[in-house]
Amino acid sequence: MKRRRIDFNLTQRDLAERSGVPYASLRLFEEKGKASFEAVVKIAFALEAESEFEALFPPRPAKTLQDIIGRPVRQRVRKK
């Protein structure tokens, strides 16, 4: 995040204002990597990095032909 912030020519205070994340929280994230998920998302949007979140939970690859052609997509899991 720090590298991207610098590439955008933003100070920590600029990014805090642009993202809506408190300056102290932004500093803590940059220095120690600690932040709420909400703060990380706000920072990502402010730095135009929101598309990288798609890589966090990629779909599982198909294992069988049935996975590819016929099985409906599950919407929830039921307990047995």
XYZ file of C-alpha atoms in Angstrom:
80
model
C 0.000 0.000 0.000
C 2.801 2.404 0.847
C 4.422 1.942 -2.575
C 1.107 2.547 -4.313
C 0.404 5.611 -2.157
C 3.785 7.057 -3.100
C 3.174 6.226 -6.777
C -0.036 8.265 -6.514
C 2.031 11.089 -4.994
C -0.080 11.118 -1.823
C 1.000 11.771 1.728
C -0.453 9.647 4.516
C -2.718 12.552 5.436
C -3.847 12.937 1.806
C -4.735 9.254 1.609
C -6.507 9.370 4.966
C -8.677 12.223 3.722
C -9.266 10.626 0.318
C -10.197 7.225 1.769
C -12.117 8.348 4.838
C -9.829 6.268 7.076
C -8.485 8.063 10.163
C -4.859 9.135 9.823
C -3.804 7.136 12.903
C -5.382 3.970 11.471
C -3.679 4.521 8.142
C -0.300 4.956 9.843
C -0.801 1.793 11.892
C -1.681 -0.165 8.752
C 1.336 1.136 6.900
C 3.753 0.545 9.792
C 2.457 -2.722 11.296
C -0.020 -4.107 8.762
C -2.904 -3.865 11.228
C -6.262 -2.478 10.078
C -9.908 -3.423 9.953
C -11.132 -5.038 6.771
C -13.361 -2.012 6.194
C -10.344 0.318 6.365
C -8.373 -1.860 3.950
C -11.259 -1.815 1.471
C -11.581 1.973 1.713
C -7.849 2.385 1.150
C -7.951 -0.013 -1.800
C -10.715 1.997 -3.463
C -8.873 5.254 -2.831
C -5.764 3.781 -4.483
C -7.748 2.218 -7.353
C -6.778 -1.292 -6.239
C -10.222 -2.767 -5.586
C -9.957 -5.277 -8.451
C -7.141 -7.096 -6.622
C -9.669 -8.311 -4.041
C -11.035 -10.715 -6.665
C -7.819 -12.724 -6.338
C -8.471 -13.401 -2.635
C -11.209 -15.987 -3.228
C -10.904 -17.424 -6.749
C -13.414 -20.082 -7.816
C -12.336 -23.674 -7.343
C -11.202 -25.361 -10.554
C -13.459 -28.003 -12.080
C -12.444 -31.573 -11.182
C -14.893 -33.563 -13.286
C -16.757 -33.157 -16.545
C -19.991 -32.955 -14.524
C -18.566 -29.900 -12.716
C -18.211 -28.181 -16.080
C -21.416 -29.054 -17.901
C -24.316 -29.866 -15.709
C -24.342 -29.221 -12.051
C -26.289 -26.151 -10.918
C -24.370 -23.633 -8.832
C -25.041 -24.158 -5.114
C -26.368 -21.170 -3.229
C -26.042 -22.465 0.352
C -25.023 -25.402 2.508
C -27.402 -27.382 4.720
C -26.376 -29.161 7.900
C -26.697 -32.918 7.932
